Tab-separated table of C-alpha atoms and ligand atoms in Angstrom:
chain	number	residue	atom	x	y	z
A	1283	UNK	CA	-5.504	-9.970	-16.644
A	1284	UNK	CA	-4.362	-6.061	-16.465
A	1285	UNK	CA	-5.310	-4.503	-13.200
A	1286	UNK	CA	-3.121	-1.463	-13.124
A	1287	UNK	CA	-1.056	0.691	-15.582
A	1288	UNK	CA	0.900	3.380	-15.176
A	1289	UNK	CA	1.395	5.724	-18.116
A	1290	UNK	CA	4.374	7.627	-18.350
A	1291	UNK	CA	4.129	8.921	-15.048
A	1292	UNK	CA	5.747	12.287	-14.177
A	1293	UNK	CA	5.577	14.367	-10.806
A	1294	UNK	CA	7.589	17.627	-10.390
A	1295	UNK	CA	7.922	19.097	-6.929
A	1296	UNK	CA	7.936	22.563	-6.666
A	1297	UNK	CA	8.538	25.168	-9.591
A	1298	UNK	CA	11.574	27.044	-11.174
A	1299	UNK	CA	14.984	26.689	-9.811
A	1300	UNK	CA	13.520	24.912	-6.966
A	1301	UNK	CA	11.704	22.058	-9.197
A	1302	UNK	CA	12.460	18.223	-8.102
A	1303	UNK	CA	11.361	15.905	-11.450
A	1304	UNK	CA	10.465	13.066	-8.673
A	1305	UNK	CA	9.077	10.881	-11.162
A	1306	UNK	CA	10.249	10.676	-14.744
A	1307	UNK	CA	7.989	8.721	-17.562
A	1308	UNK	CA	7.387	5.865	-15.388
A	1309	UNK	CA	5.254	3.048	-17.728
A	1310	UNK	CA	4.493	0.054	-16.235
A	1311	UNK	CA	2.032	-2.987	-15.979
A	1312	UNK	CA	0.456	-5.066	-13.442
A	1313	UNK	CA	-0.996	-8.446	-13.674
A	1314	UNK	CA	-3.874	-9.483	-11.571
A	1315	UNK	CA	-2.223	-11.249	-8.490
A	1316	UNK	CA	0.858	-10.519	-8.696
A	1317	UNK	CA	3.433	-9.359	-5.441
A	1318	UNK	CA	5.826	-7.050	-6.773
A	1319	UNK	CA	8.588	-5.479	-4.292
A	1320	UNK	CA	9.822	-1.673	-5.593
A	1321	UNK	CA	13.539	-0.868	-4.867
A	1322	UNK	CA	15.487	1.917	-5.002
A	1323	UNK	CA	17.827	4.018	-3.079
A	1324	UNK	CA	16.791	6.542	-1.000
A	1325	UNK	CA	15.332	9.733	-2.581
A	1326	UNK	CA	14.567	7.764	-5.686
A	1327	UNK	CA	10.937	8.305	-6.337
A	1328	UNK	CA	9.262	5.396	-4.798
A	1329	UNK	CA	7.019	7.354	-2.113
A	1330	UNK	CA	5.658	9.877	-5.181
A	1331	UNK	CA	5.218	6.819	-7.229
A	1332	UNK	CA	3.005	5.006	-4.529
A	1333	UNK	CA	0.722	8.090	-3.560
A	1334	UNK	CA	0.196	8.323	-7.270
A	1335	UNK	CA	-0.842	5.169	-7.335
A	1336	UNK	CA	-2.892	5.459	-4.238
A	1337	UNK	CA	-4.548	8.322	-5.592
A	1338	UNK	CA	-3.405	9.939	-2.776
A	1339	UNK	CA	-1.618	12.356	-4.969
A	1340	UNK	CA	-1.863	13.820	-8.387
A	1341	UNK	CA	0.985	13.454	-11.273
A	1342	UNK	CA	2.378	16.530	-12.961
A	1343	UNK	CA	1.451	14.352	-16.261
A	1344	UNK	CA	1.024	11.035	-17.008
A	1345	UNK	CA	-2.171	8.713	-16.261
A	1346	UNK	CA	-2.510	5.483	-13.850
A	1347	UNK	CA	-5.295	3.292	-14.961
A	1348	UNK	CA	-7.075	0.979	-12.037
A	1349	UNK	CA	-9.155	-1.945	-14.093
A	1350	UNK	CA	-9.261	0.777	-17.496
A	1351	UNK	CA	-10.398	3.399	-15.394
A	1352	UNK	CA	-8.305	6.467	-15.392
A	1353	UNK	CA	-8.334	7.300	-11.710
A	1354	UNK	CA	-6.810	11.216	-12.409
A	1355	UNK	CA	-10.349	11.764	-13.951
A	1356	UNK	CA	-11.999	11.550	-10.525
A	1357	UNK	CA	-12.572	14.964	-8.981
A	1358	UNK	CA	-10.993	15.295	-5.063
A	1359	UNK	CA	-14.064	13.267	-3.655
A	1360	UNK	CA	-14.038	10.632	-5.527
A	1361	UNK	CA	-10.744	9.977	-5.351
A	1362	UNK	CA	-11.196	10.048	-1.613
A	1363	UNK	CA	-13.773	7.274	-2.210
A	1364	UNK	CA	-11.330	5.509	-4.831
A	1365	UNK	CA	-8.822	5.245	-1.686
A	1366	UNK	CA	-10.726	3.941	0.940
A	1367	UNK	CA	-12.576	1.347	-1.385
A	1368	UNK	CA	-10.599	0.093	-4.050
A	1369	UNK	CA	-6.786	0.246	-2.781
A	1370	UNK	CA	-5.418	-0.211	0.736
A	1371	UNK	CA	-2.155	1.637	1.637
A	1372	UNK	CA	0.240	0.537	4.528
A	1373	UNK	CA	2.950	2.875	5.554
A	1374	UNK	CA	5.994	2.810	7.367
A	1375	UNK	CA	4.919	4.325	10.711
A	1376	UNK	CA	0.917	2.879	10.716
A	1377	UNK	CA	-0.592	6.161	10.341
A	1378	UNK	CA	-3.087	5.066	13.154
A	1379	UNK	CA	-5.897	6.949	14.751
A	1380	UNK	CA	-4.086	7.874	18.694
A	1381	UNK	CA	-7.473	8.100	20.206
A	1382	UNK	CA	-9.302	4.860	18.206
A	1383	UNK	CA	-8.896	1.404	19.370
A	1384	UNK	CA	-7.373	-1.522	17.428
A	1385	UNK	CA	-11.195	-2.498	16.055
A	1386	UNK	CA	-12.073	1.124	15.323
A	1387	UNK	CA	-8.451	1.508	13.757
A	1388	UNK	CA	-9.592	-1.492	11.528
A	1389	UNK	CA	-13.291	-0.265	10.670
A	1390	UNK	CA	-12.456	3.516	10.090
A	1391	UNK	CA	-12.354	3.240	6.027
A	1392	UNK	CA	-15.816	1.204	6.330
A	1393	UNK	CA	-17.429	3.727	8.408
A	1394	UNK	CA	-16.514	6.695	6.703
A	1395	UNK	CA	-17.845	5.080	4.061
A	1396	UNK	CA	-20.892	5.109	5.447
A	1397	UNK	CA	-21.127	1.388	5.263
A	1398	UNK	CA	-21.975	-1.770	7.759
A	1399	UNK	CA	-19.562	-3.666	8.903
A	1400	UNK	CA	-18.863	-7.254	8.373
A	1401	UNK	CA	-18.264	-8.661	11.484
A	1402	UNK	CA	-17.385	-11.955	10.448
A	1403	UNK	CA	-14.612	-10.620	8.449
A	1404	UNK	CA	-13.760	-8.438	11.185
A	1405	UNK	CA	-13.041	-11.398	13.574
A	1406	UNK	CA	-11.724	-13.434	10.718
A	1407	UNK	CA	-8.822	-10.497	9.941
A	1408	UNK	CA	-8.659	-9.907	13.335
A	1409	UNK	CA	-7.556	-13.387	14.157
A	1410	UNK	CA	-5.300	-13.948	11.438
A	1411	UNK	CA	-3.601	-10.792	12.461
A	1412	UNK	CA	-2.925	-12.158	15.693
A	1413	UNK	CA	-4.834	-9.555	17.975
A	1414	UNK	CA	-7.387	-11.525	19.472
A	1415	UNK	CA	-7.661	-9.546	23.181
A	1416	UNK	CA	-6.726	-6.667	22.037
A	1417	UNK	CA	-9.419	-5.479	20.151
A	1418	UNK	CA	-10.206	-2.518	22.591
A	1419	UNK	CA	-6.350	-1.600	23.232
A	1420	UNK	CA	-5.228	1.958	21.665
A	1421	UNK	CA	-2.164	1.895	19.478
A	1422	UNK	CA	-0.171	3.612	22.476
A	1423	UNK	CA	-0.933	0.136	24.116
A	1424	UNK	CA	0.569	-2.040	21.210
A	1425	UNK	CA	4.137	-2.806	19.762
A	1426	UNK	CA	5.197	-1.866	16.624
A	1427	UNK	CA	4.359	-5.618	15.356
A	1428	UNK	CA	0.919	-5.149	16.527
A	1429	UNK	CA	0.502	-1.647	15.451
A	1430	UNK	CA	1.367	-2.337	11.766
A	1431	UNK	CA	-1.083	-5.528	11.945
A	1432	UNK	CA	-3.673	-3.194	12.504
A	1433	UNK	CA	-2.961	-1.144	9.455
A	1434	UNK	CA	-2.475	-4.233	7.776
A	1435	UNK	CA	-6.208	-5.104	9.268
A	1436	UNK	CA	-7.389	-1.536	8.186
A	1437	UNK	CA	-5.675	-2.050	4.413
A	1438	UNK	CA	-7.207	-5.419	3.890
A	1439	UNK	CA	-10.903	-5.038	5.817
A	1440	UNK	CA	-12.303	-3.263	2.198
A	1441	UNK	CA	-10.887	-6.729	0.513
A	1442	UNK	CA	-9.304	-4.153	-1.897
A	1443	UNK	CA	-8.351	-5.557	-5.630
A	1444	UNK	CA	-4.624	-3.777	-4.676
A	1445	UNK	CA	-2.672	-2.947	-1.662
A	1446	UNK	CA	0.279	-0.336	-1.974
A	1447	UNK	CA	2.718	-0.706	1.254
A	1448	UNK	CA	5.412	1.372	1.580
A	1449	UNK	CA	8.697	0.134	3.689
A	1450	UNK	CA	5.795	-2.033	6.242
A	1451	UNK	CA	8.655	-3.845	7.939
A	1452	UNK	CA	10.599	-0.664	8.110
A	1453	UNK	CA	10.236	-0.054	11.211
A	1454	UNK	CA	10.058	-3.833	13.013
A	1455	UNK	CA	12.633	-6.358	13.562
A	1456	UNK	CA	13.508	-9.374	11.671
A	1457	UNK	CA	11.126	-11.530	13.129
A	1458	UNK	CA	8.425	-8.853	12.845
A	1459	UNK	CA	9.309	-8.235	9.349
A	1460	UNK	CA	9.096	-11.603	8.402
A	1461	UNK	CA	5.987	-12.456	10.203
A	1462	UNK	CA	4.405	-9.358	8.568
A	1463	UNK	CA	5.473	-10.479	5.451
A	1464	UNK	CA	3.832	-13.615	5.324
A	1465	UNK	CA	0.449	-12.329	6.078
A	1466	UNK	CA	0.702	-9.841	3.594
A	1467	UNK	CA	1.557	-12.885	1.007
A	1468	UNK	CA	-1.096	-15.494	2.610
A	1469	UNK	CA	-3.717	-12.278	1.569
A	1470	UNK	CA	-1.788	-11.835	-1.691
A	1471	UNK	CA	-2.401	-15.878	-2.087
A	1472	UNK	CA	-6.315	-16.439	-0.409
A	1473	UNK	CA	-7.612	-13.706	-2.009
A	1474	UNK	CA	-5.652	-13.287	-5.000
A	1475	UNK	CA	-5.197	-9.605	-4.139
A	1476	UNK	CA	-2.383	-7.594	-6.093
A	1477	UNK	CA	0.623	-6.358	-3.847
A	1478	UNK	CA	3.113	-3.738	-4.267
A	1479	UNK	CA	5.340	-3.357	-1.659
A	1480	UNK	CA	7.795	-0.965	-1.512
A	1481	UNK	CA	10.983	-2.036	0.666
A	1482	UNK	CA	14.994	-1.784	1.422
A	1483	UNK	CA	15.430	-4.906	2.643
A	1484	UNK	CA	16.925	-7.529	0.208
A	1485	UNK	CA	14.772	-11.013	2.120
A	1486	UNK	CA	11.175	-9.303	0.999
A	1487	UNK	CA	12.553	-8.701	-2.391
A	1488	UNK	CA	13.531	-12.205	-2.736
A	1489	UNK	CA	9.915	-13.250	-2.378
A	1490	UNK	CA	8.367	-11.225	-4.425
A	1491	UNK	CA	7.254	-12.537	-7.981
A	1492	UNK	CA	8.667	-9.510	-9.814
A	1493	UNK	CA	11.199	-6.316	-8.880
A	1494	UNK	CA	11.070	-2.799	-10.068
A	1495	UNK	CA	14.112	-0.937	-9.743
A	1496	UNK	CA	13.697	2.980	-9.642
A	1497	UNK	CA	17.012	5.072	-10.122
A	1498	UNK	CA	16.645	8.838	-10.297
A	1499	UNK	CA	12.867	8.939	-10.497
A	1500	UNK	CA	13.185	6.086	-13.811
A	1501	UNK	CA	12.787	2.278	-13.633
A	1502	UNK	CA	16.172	0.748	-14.412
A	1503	UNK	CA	14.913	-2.718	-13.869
A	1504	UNK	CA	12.358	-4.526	-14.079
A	1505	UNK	CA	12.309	-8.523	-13.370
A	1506	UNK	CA	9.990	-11.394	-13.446
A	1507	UNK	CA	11.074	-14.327	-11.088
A	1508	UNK	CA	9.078	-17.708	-11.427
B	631	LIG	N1	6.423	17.161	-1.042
B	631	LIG	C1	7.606	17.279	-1.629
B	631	LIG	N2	8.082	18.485	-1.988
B	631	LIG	C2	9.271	18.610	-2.610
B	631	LIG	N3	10.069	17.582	-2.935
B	631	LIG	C3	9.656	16.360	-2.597
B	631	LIG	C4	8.414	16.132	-1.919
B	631	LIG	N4	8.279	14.798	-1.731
B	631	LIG	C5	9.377	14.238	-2.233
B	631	LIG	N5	10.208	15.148	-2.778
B	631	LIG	C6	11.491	14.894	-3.454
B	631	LIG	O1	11.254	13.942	-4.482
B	631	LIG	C7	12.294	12.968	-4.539
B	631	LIG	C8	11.692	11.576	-4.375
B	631	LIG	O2	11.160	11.451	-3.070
B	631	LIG	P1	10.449	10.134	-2.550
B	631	LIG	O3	9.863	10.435	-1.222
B	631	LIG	O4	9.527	9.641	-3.601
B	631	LIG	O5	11.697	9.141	-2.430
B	631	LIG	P2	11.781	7.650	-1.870
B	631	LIG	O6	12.337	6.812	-2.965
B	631	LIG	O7	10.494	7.239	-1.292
B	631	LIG	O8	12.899	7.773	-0.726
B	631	LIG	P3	13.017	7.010	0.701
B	631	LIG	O9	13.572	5.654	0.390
B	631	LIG	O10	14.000	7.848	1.452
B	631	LIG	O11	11.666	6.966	1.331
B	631	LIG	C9	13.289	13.366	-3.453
B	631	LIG	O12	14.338	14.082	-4.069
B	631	LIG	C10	12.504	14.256	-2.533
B	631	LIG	O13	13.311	15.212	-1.925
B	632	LIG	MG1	9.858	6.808	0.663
């Protein structure tokens, strides 16, 4: 089944002699489940190409459709709705809340939203994520590992249908990295939730079911491993 596609995507920084073409007619297709890694050398495109597909930013032309739905057609609001319901984005450097603890980190999307929240989940994520005793530490208090688990917790708690994660190990050592990894896979597996992570280093892209290669804003490659 379709969940996402991406229809010749474009996104031009800036105007005139200053104008970056970040994204060039970028078509692609996702299939429900799957864990695709995005590579590409630095300066490549695959930032624009994840806010766009976060909804976190809007393409000079070009559509991305989330289960049919155009999600360009949703005015400002409901695109901020869009992100904190239906997609959960991890970043680099956790893009935590300073003054919220590791459980308010997790619940912030859910609460904005205006929405209870599931405590059994809660302690279920925060388990798996290995921060048990922690709950009411601020992110100052935590190691990387521990602060990207939390985004991790705060990407997941919505039970998104996609999560977009952009370099998530970048930042952590090897055995961070891998341990990150694997939860990110064990949610891609248990709950059959669609991952797209973006990533440098060669062991992630390995385990991912499919690669995109993005050269110069264009997909060069594009590879199904099974
Ligand atoms: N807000 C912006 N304004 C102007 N140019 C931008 C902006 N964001 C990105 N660019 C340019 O668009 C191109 C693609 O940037 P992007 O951040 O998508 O690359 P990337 O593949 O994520 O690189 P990296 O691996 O270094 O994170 C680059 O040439 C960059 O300079
Ligand atoms: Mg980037």
């Amino acid at each position: 089944m379709n969940i996402l596609s991406v229809e010749h995507l474009t996104r031009v920084y800036g105007t005139g002699s200053t104008a970056v073409k970040a994204l060039d007619d970028v078509s692609f297709e996702v299939e429900a489940g799957e864990f695709i890694a995005i590579i590409g050398s630095s300066g490549s495109g695959k930032s624009t190409l994840m806010h766009l597909m976060g909804g976190v930013d809007r393409p000079t032309s070009g559509t991305v459709k989330l289960q049919g739905q155009d999600i360009f057609a949703r005015s400002d609001e409901q695109l901020a709705v869009f992100r904190r319901r239906e997609v959960g984005l991890i970043y680099q450097f956790y893009n935590l809340i300073p003054v919220l603890n590791v459980v308010e980190n997790i619940t912030l999307p859910v609460l904005m939203d205006g929405r209870a929240v599931n405590e059994q989940r809660l302690s279920g994520l925060v388990r798996a994520l290995g921060l048990q005793g922690r709950e009411h530490y601020l992110p100052n208090q935590l190691s990387g590992g521990q602060q990207q688990r939390v985004a991790i917790g705060r990407a997941l708690m919505n039970e998104p249908a996609i999560v977009l994660a952009d370099e998530p190990t970048g930042n952590l050592d090897s055995k961070n990295s891998a341990e990150i990894m694997s939860m990110l896979r064990a949610a891609n597996r248990q709950f059959k939730q669609t991952h797209i992570i973006i990533t440098h280093d060669e062991n992630i892209a390995l385990m991912a079911d499919r690669v995109i290669a993005i050269e110069d804003g264009r997909i060069v490659r594009d590879e199904r491993r099974n």
